[in-house]
CSV table of C-alpha atoms in Angstrom, one decimal:
chain,number,residue,atom,x,y,z
W,185,UNK,CA,175.6,111.1,133.0
W,186,UNK,CA,179.3,110.5,131.9
W,187,UNK,CA,181.3,113.5,131.0
W,188,UNK,CA,182.7,113.2,127.4
W,189,UNK,CA,185.5,115.6,128.0
W,190,UNK,CA,186.4,114.0,131.3
W,191,UNK,CA,186.9,117.6,132.8
W,192,UNK,CA,185.4,117.8,136.2
W,193,UNK,CA,186.0,121.6,136.5
W,194,UNK,CA,184.1,122.3,133.3
W,195,UNK,CA,181.2,120.2,134.6
W,196,UNK,CA,181.2,122.3,137.8
W,197,UNK,CA,181.2,125.6,135.8
W,198,UNK,CA,178.4,124.5,133.6
W,199,UNK,CA,176.4,123.4,136.6
W,200,UNK,CA,176.9,126.7,138.4
W,201,UNK,CA,175.9,128.8,135.4
W,202,UNK,CA,172.8,126.7,134.9
W,203,UNK,CA,171.8,127.2,138.5
W,204,UNK,CA,172.5,131.0,138.3
W,205,UNK,CA,170.6,131.4,135.1
W,206,UNK,CA,167.7,129.4,136.5
W,207,UNK,CA,167.7,131.6,139.6
W,208,UNK,CA,167.7,134.8,137.5
W,209,UNK,CA,164.9,133.4,135.3
W,210,UNK,CA,162.8,132.5,138.4
W,211,UNK,CA,163.4,136.0,140.0
W,212,UNK,CA,162.6,137.7,136.8
W,213,UNK,CA,159.4,135.8,136.2
W,214,UNK,CA,158.5,136.0,139.8
W,215,UNK,CA,158.9,139.8,139.6
W,216,UNK,CA,156.8,140.0,136.5
W,217,UNK,CA,154.1,137.8,138.1
W,218,UNK,CA,154.0,140.0,141.2
W,219,UNK,CA,153.9,143.1,139.0
W,220,UNK,CA,151.1,141.6,136.9
W,221,UNK,CA,149.1,140.7,140.1
W,222,UNK,CA,149.6,144.2,141.5
W,223,UNK,CA,148.5,145.7,138.1
W,224,UNK,CA,145.4,143.4,138.1
W,225,UNK,CA,144.6,144.5,141.7
W,226,UNK,CA,145.1,148.1,140.7
W,227,UNK,CA,143.0,147.7,137.6
W,228,UNK,CA,140.3,145.9,139.6
W,229,UNK,CA,140.4,148.7,142.2
W,230,UNK,CA,140.2,151.4,139.5
W,231,UNK,CA,137.3,149.5,137.8
W,232,UNK,CA,135.5,149.3,141.2
W,233,UNK,CA,136.1,153.0,141.9
W,234,UNK,CA,135.0,153.9,138.4
W,235,UNK,CA,131.8,151.7,138.8
W,236,UNK,CA,131.1,153.3,142.2
W,237,UNK,CA,131.6,156.8,140.7
W,238,UNK,CA,129.4,155.9,137.8
W,239,UNK,CA,126.7,154.6,140.3
W,240,UNK,CA,127.0,157.7,142.4
W,241,UNK,CA,126.7,159.8,139.3
W,242,UNK,CA,123.6,158.0,138.2
W,243,UNK,CA,122.1,158.3,141.7
W,244,UNK,CA,122.9,162.0,141.8
W,245,UNK,CA,121.3,162.5,138.4
W,246,UNK,CA,118.2,160.6,139.4
W,247,UNK,CA,118.0,162.7,142.5
W,248,UNK,CA,118.3,165.9,140.4
W,249,UNK,CA,115.5,164.6,138.2
W,250,UNK,CA,113.3,163.9,141.2
W,251,UNK,CA,114.0,167.3,142.7
W,252,UNK,CA,113.0,168.9,139.3
W,253,UNK,CA,109.8,166.8,139.3
W,254,UNK,CA,109.0,168.0,142.8
W,255,UNK,CA,109.6,171.6,141.9
W,256,UNK,CA,107.5,171.2,138.7
W,257,UNK,CA,104.7,169.5,140.7
W,258,UNK,CA,104.6,172.3,143.3
W,259,UNK,CA,104.6,174.9,140.5
W,260,UNK,CA,101.8,173.1,138.7
W,261,UNK,CA,99.7,173.1,141.9
W,262,UNK,CA,100.4,176.9,142.3
W,263,UNK,CA,99.3,177.5,138.7
W,264,UNK,CA,96.3,175.4,139.1
W,265,UNK,CA,95.2,177.3,142.2
W,266,UNK,CA,95.8,180.7,140.5
W,267,UNK,CA,93.8,179.5,137.5
W,268,UNK,CA,91.0,178.3,139.7
W,269,UNK,CA,90.8,181.6,141.6
W,270,UNK,CA,90.7,183.4,138.2
W,271,UNK,CA,87.8,181.2,137.1
W,272,UNK,CA,85.9,181.9,140.4
W,273,UNK,CA,86.4,185.6,139.8
W,274,UNK,CA,84.8,185.3,136.3
W,275,UNK,CA,81.8,183.4,137.6
W,276,UNK,CA,81.5,185.8,140.6
W,277,UNK,CA,81.5,188.8,138.3
W,278,UNK,CA,78.9,187.2,136.0
W,279,UNK,CA,76.5,186.3,138.9
W,280,UNK,CA,76.9,189.6,140.9
W,281,UNK,CA,77.2,192.1,138.0
W,282,UNK,CA,75.7,190.7,134.8
W,283,UNK,CA,72.9,188.8,136.3
W,284,UNK,CA,72.1,191.5,138.7
W,285,UNK,CA,71.8,194.1,135.9
W,286,UNK,CA,69.7,191.6,133.9
W,287,UNK,CA,67.3,191.3,136.9
W,288,UNK,CA,67.2,194.9,138.1
W,289,UNK,CA,68.0,197.2,135.1
W,290,UNK,CA,65.0,197.6,132.7
W,291,UNK,CA,67.4,198.9,130.1
W,292,UNK,CA,69.7,195.8,130.1
W,293,UNK,CA,69.6,194.0,126.7
W,294,UNK,CA,68.9,190.6,128.2
W,295,UNK,CA,66.0,190.6,130.7
W,296,UNK,CA,65.8,187.9,133.4
W,297,UNK,CA,62.6,185.9,133.2
W,298,UNK,CA,60.2,186.5,136.0
W,299,UNK,CA,60.1,182.8,137.0
W,300,UNK,CA,63.9,182.8,137.3
W,301,UNK,CA,63.9,185.8,139.6
W,302,UNK,CA,62.0,183.6,142.1
W,303,UNK,CA,64.6,180.9,142.1
W,304,UNK,CA,67.8,183.0,141.4
W,305,UNK,CA,69.0,182.4,145.0
W,306,UNK,CA,68.7,178.7,144.5
W,307,UNK,CA,70.8,178.9,141.3
W,308,UNK,CA,73.5,180.9,143.0
W,309,UNK,CA,73.4,178.7,146.2
W,310,UNK,CA,76.5,179.3,148.3
W,311,UNK,CA,78.9,180.0,145.4
W,312,UNK,CA,79.8,183.4,146.9
W,313,UNK,CA,80.9,181.7,150.1
W,314,UNK,CA,83.2,179.4,148.1
W,315,UNK,CA,84.6,182.4,146.2
W,316,UNK,CA,85.2,184.5,149.4
W,317,UNK,CA,86.9,181.5,151.1
W,318,UNK,CA,89.5,181.2,148.3
W,319,UNK,CA,89.8,184.9,147.6
W,320,UNK,CA,90.4,185.9,151.2
W,321,UNK,CA,91.8,182.9,152.9
W,322,UNK,CA,92.8,179.6,151.3
W,323,UNK,CA,94.5,180.4,148.0
W,324,UNK,CA,96.9,183.0,149.4
W,325,UNK,CA,97.8,180.7,152.4
W,326,UNK,CA,98.3,177.7,150.1
W,327,UNK,CA,100.5,179.5,147.6
W,328,UNK,CA,102.6,181.4,150.2
W,329,UNK,CA,103.4,178.2,152.1
W,330,UNK,CA,103.7,175.8,149.1
W,331,UNK,CA,107.5,175.3,149.5
W,332,UNK,CA,107.0,174.0,153.1
W,333,UNK,CA,105.1,170.7,153.4
W,334,UNK,CA,104.5,171.4,157.1
W,335,UNK,CA,102.7,174.7,156.4
W,336,UNK,CA,100.6,173.0,153.8
W,337,UNK,CA,99.6,170.2,156.2
W,338,UNK,CA,98.8,172.8,158.9
W,339,UNK,CA,96.6,174.8,156.5
W,340,UNK,CA,94.6,171.7,155.5
W,341,UNK,CA,94.2,170.7,159.2
W,342,UNK,CA,93.0,174.2,160.1
W,343,UNK,CA,90.6,174.7,157.1
W,344,UNK,CA,89.3,171.1,156.8
W,345,UNK,CA,86.0,171.9,158.5
W,346,UNK,CA,85.5,175.1,156.5
W,347,UNK,CA,86.1,173.3,153.2
W,348,UNK,CA,83.8,170.4,154.1
W,349,UNK,CA,81.1,172.8,155.1
W,350,UNK,CA,81.3,175.2,152.1
W,351,UNK,CA,81.9,172.5,149.5
W,352,UNK,CA,79.4,170.1,151.0
W,353,UNK,CA,76.7,172.8,150.7
W,354,UNK,CA,77.8,173.7,147.2
W,355,UNK,CA,77.7,170.0,146.1
W,356,UNK,CA,74.3,169.5,147.7
W,357,UNK,CA,72.9,172.5,145.8
W,358,UNK,CA,74.7,171.7,142.5
W,359,UNK,CA,71.9,169.4,141.1
W,360,UNK,CA,69.4,172.2,141.6
W,361,UNK,CA,71.6,174.7,139.9
W,362,UNK,CA,72.2,172.4,137.0
W,363,UNK,CA,68.4,171.9,136.6
W,364,UNK,CA,67.8,175.6,136.6
W,365,UNK,CA,70.6,176.1,134.1
W,366,UNK,CA,69.0,173.6,131.7
W,367,UNK,CA,65.5,174.9,132.3
W,368,UNK,CA,66.5,178.5,131.3
W,369,UNK,CA,69.1,177.4,128.8
W,370,UNK,CA,68.0,180.1,126.2
W,371,UNK,CA,68.4,182.9,128.7
W,372,UNK,CA,71.8,181.8,130.0
W,373,UNK,CA,73.1,181.4,126.4
W,374,UNK,CA,72.1,185.0,125.6
W,375,UNK,CA,73.8,186.2,128.8
W,376,UNK,CA,77.0,184.3,128.0
W,377,UNK,CA,77.1,186.0,124.6
W,378,UNK,CA,76.5,189.4,126.0
W,379,UNK,CA,78.8,189.2,129.0
W,380,UNK,CA,82.2,190.7,129.0
W,381,UNK,CA,83.4,187.6,130.8
W,382,UNK,CA,84.6,184.6,128.8
W,383,UNK,CA,82.2,182.3,130.4
W,384,UNK,CA,80.5,178.9,129.8
W,385,UNK,CA,78.2,178.1,132.7
W,386,UNK,CA,77.9,174.5,131.8
W,387,UNK,CA,81.6,174.0,132.3
W,388,UNK,CA,82.3,176.7,134.9
W,389,UNK,CA,79.7,175.8,137.5
W,390,UNK,CA,81.3,172.3,137.8
W,391,UNK,CA,84.7,173.8,138.4
W,392,UNK,CA,84.6,173.8,142.2
W,393,UNK,CA,83.7,170.1,142.3
W,394,UNK,CA,86.4,169.2,139.8
W,395,UNK,CA,89.0,171.3,141.7
W,396,UNK,CA,88.2,169.8,145.1
W,397,UNK,CA,88.8,166.3,143.6
W,398,UNK,CA,92.2,167.2,142.2
W,399,UNK,CA,94.1,168.4,145.4
W,400,UNK,CA,94.6,164.8,146.6
W,401,UNK,CA,96.1,163.8,143.2
W,402,UNK,CA,98.9,166.4,143.6
W,403,UNK,CA,99.6,165.3,147.2
W,404,UNK,CA,99.7,161.7,146.1
W,405,UNK,CA,102.3,162.5,143.5
W,406,UNK,CA,104.3,164.5,146.0
W,407,UNK,CA,104.3,161.5,148.4
W,408,UNK,CA,105.8,159.3,145.8
W,409,UNK,CA,108.4,161.9,144.7
W,410,UNK,CA,109.6,162.6,148.3
W,411,UNK,CA,109.7,158.9,149.0
W,412,UNK,CA,112.1,158.4,146.1
W,413,UNK,CA,114.1,161.3,147.4
W,414,UNK,CA,114.2,159.6,150.8
W,415,UNK,CA,112.8,162.7,152.4
W,416,UNK,CA,111.1,160.8,155.2
W,417,UNK,CA,109.7,163.9,157.0
W,418,UNK,CA,108.2,165.4,153.9
W,419,UNK,CA,106.8,162.0,152.8
W,420,UNK,CA,104.9,161.8,156.1
W,421,UNK,CA,103.7,165.4,155.9
W,422,UNK,CA,102.4,164.9,152.4
W,423,UNK,CA,100.7,161.7,153.4
W,424,UNK,CA,98.8,163.6,155.9
W,425,UNK,CA,97.9,166.2,153.2
W,426,UNK,CA,96.7,163.4,151.0
W,427,UNK,CA,94.6,161.9,153.8
W,428,UNK,CA,92.9,165.2,154.7
W,429,UNK,CA,92.3,166.3,151.1
W,430,UNK,CA,90.8,162.9,150.3
W,431,UNK,CA,88.5,163.1,153.3
W,432,UNK,CA,87.3,166.6,152.3
W,433,UNK,CA,86.6,165.5,148.7
W,434,UNK,CA,84.9,162.3,149.7
W,435,UNK,CA,82.6,164.2,152.1
W,436,UNK,CA,81.5,166.5,149.3
W,437,UNK,CA,81.1,163.6,146.8
W,438,UNK,CA,78.9,161.8,149.3
W,439,UNK,CA,76.8,164.9,149.8
W,440,UNK,CA,76.4,165.3,146.1
W,441,UNK,CA,75.6,161.7,145.5
W,442,UNK,CA,73.0,161.7,148.2
W,443,UNK,CA,71.4,164.8,146.8
W,444,UNK,CA,71.1,163.2,143.4
W,445,UNK,CA,68.9,160.2,144.5
W,446,UNK,CA,65.7,160.4,142.3
W,447,UNK,CA,62.2,159.3,143.3
W,448,UNK,CA,63.0,159.1,147.0
W,449,UNK,CA,59.7,158.7,148.9
W,450,UNK,CA,58.1,162.1,149.6
W,451,UNK,CA,57.0,161.0,153.0
W,452,UNK,CA,60.6,160.6,154.0
W,453,UNK,CA,63.4,163.1,154.0
W,454,UNK,CA,66.9,161.9,152.8
W,455,UNK,CA,68.5,164.6,155.0
W,456,UNK,CA,66.8,163.1,158.1
W,457,UNK,CA,68.3,159.6,157.8
W,458,UNK,CA,71.2,160.3,160.0
W,459,UNK,CA,74.9,160.4,159.2
W,460,UNK,CA,76.0,158.7,156.0
W,461,UNK,CA,78.3,155.8,157.3
W,462,UNK,CA,79.4,154.6,153.9
W,463,UNK,CA,78.2,154.0,150.3
W,464,UNK,CA,79.4,152.0,147.3
W,465,UNK,CA,78.6,150.1,144.1
W,466,UNK,CA,77.3,146.6,144.3
W,467,UNK,CA,75.0,144.3,142.2
W,468,UNK,CA,71.6,143.0,143.2
W,469,UNK,CA,70.8,139.4,142.1
W,470,UNK,CA,67.3,139.3,140.7
W,471,UNK,CA,65.3,136.8,138.5
W,472,UNK,CA,65.9,137.3,134.8
W,473,UNK,CA,62.2,137.5,134.1
W,474,UNK,CA,61.4,139.7,137.1
W,475,UNK,CA,59.0,142.6,136.9
W,476,UNK,CA,59.5,145.6,139.2
W,477,UNK,CA,57.0,144.1,141.7
W,478,UNK,CA,58.8,140.7,142.2
W,479,UNK,CA,62.4,141.9,142.1
W,480,UNK,CA,63.0,140.6,145.6
W,481,UNK,CA,61.8,137.0,145.2
W,482,UNK,CA,64.9,134.9,145.9
W,483,UNK,CA,63.1,131.5,145.3
W,484,UNK,CA,64.2,131.7,141.6
W,485,UNK,CA,66.8,129.2,140.7
W,486,UNK,CA,70.4,130.4,140.7
W,487,UNK,CA,70.9,129.8,137.0
W,488,UNK,CA,67.9,132.0,136.2
W,489,UNK,CA,69.1,135.2,137.9
W,490,UNK,CA,71.0,138.2,136.7
W,491,UNK,CA,73.0,141.0,138.4
W,492,UNK,CA,71.6,144.5,138.3
W,493,UNK,CA,73.9,147.5,139.0
W,494,UNK,CA,73.0,149.1,142.3
W,495,UNK,CA,74.4,151.6,144.8
W,496,UNK,CA,74.0,151.2,148.6
W,497,UNK,CA,73.8,154.2,151.0
W,498,UNK,CA,74.2,153.2,154.6
W,499,UNK,CA,72.9,155.9,157.0
W,500,UNK,CA,72.5,155.7,160.7
W,501,UNK,CA,68.8,155.1,160.4
W,502,UNK,CA,68.3,153.4,157.1
W,503,UNK,CA,70.1,151.4,154.4
W,504,UNK,CA,69.0,152.8,151.0
W,505,UNK,CA,69.4,150.8,147.8
W,506,UNK,CA,69.3,152.6,144.5
W,507,UNK,CA,69.4,151.6,140.8
W,508,UNK,CA,72.7,152.8,139.6
W,509,UNK,CA,73.8,154.1,136.2
W,510,UNK,CA,77.5,155.0,135.8
W,511,UNK,CA,78.5,158.1,133.9
W,512,UNK,CA,81.7,158.6,131.8
W,513,UNK,CA,82.1,162.0,133.4
W,514,UNK,CA,85.0,162.3,135.9
W,515,UNK,CA,84.5,162.3,139.7
W,516,UNK,CA,81.0,160.7,139.5
W,517,UNK,CA,79.5,164.0,138.4
W,518,UNK,CA,77.0,162.4,135.9
W,519,UNK,CA,76.3,159.2,137.9
W,520,UNK,CA,72.5,158.5,138.3
W,521,UNK,CA,70.8,157.1,141.4
W,522,UNK,CA,67.2,156.0,141.3
W,523,UNK,CA,65.5,154.9,144.5
W,524,UNK,CA,64.8,151.2,144.7
W,525,UNK,CA,64.1,150.2,148.3
W,526,UNK,CA,65.3,150.7,151.8
W,527,UNK,CA,65.6,148.9,155.2
W,528,UNK,CA,65.3,150.3,158.7
W,529,UNK,CA,68.6,149.5,160.4
W,530,UNK,CA,66.8,148.5,163.6
W,531,UNK,CA,64.5,146.2,161.7
W,532,UNK,CA,67.1,144.6,159.5
W,533,UNK,CA,69.1,141.4,159.5
W,534,UNK,CA,72.1,140.4,157.4
W,535,UNK,CA,73.1,136.9,156.4
W,536,UNK,CA,76.3,135.7,154.8
W,537,UNK,CA,76.0,133.8,151.6
W,538,UNK,CA,78.3,132.1,149.0
W,539,UNK,CA,81.3,133.8,147.3
W,540,UNK,CA,80.7,137.5,147.2
W,541,UNK,CA,77.0,137.4,148.2
W,542,UNK,CA,75.2,138.5,151.3
W,543,UNK,CA,71.4,138.9,152.0
W,544,UNK,CA,69.6,141.8,153.6
W,545,UNK,CA,66.3,140.9,155.4
W,546,UNK,CA,63.5,143.2,156.5
W,547,UNK,CA,62.2,141.6,159.7
W,548,UNK,CA,58.9,143.4,159.4
W,549,UNK,CA,58.0,142.6,155.8
W,550,UNK,CA,60.2,139.5,155.3
W,551,UNK,CA,61.7,141.3,152.2
W,552,UNK,CA,64.9,139.7,151.1
W,553,UNK,CA,67.5,141.2,148.8
W,554,UNK,CA,70.6,139.4,147.7
W,555,UNK,CA,73.6,141.7,147.3
W,556,UNK,CA,76.7,140.8,145.3
W,557,UNK,CA,79.9,142.7,146.3
W,558,UNK,CA,82.6,143.4,143.7
W,559,UNK,CA,85.1,141.2,145.6
W,560,UNK,CA,85.1,138.8,148.6
W,561,UNK,CA,87.2,141.4,150.5
W,562,UNK,CA,84.6,144.1,149.8
W,563,UNK,CA,81.9,141.7,150.8
W,564,UNK,CA,83.6,141.2,154.2
W,565,UNK,CA,83.9,144.9,154.7
W,566,UNK,CA,80.2,145.5,153.9
W,567,UNK,CA,79.0,142.7,156.2
W,568,UNK,CA,81.3,143.9,159.0
W,569,UNK,CA,80.1,147.6,158.7
W,570,UNK,CA,76.4,146.7,158.5
W,571,UNK,CA,76.6,144.3,161.4
W,572,UNK,CA,78.4,146.9,163.5
W,573,UNK,CA,75.7,149.5,162.8
W,574,UNK,CA,72.9,147.0,163.6
W,575,UNK,CA,74.5,146.1,166.9
W,576,UNK,CA,75.3,149.7,167.7
W,577,UNK,CA,71.7,150.8,167.2
W,578,UNK,CA,70.5,147.8,169.3
W,579,UNK,CA,72.8,148.9,172.1
W,580,UNK,CA,71.6,152.5,172.0
W,581,UNK,CA,68.0,151.3,172.0
W,582,UNK,CA,68.7,149.1,175.0
W,583,UNK,CA,70.4,151.9,176.9
W,584,UNK,CA,67.4,154.2,176.3
W,585,UNK,CA,65.1,151.6,177.9
W,586,UNK,CA,67.2,151.3,181.1
W,587,UNK,CA,65.4,153.3,183.9
W,588,UNK,CA,67.5,156.2,185.3
W,589,UNK,CA,67.8,156.7,189.1
W,590,UNK,CA,65.4,159.4,190.3
W,591,UNK,CA,66.8,162.5,191.8
W,592,UNK,CA,64.3,162.2,194.6
W,593,UNK,CA,65.7,158.8,195.6
W,594,UNK,CA,67.9,159.1,198.7
W,595,UNK,CA,70.2,156.3,197.5
W,596,UNK,CA,71.9,156.2,194.2
W,597,UNK,CA,73.2,153.1,192.4
W,598,UNK,CA,76.7,153.9,193.6
W,599,UNK,CA,75.9,154.8,197.2
W,600,UNK,CA,76.5,152.5,200.2
W,601,UNK,CA,73.2,151.6,202.0
W,602,UNK,CA,73.0,153.2,205.5
W,603,UNK,CA,73.8,150.8,208.3
W,604,UNK,CA,71.0,149.7,210.6
W,605,UNK,CA,71.5,150.7,214.2
């Protein structure tokens, strides 16, 4: 561009100033840009650290909450055991003090009926054994070791057999005790009113069964809490407690359910059917217009059948089918089982059917009964267990028929024959 002044020196000065100003501007803005970047990095870092701290704070707060829940759950279990022992003491005093006076003391205001005196031992059953077990052994050991999951697990391992034995006997006798309580309702009401104990036998006699079915609920909660706390060892220990306590309660529930079967054939003895393998709710598919005498006719068309609630008890010797009526009471206490029919395991066949169905067949009478499981998975479990028991019994029967080597025989099955000279 032409210079209007024609002064080359001025042009050079203006050019040099422009370059210098541009350089200063660039340096200044470059510094501000760098400073801004560093500030952004610092702010991002601060935000990240703040977020991390906030996350750690929330995590720590959650952990504190879970620890509080754990402590509260253990304290709840302790209080429940204390309350249960207190209830057992009240019942024990009523039975062994009040009822004894009513029976033996002619001057006692409420006299025990003579007919009840003959069955008092049935009414009491083995309650005193259950009381002594908790009073002298279990309650103290449970409460003293409650803070240590390992001690609780060891206690349940050690006392599992005792609990199954005592509570199994109690549950087996409970139906008889409940019958006697209802039969002599007027007498027991008068005794409750006269007793110094705050007692209600209808509620109190069921307490041992209710308590036994609550232990595993606590251990299930403790498993979940310890898992959230990432206490792997305690989680595993409480899982073992859960498994053992469930096994104990299931054993007692099975015994009680078996003892509640009504109208079981007098010629048979339910206690002599062998070990109870499993039991469960099913439906039996029957004709809609069926009478009791043709319930097992499977020739009726599919669209004319209905499902009837039933309960299967699979013992080592027999499979027993009962009419089933579900109760609203917890732990199956009020459930009703009425004998329907049964199959000898060594004379029984099982056939798979559509969907959730399978068929039981009596090889001697040709009786067929179509069973409907709750789900296809449960059907597969039922079919697998029943087939296993049938094959197992067949194998045992075969082994019994194999002749044993005589002691008088000179050569056993495993001996080498003597060589001929």
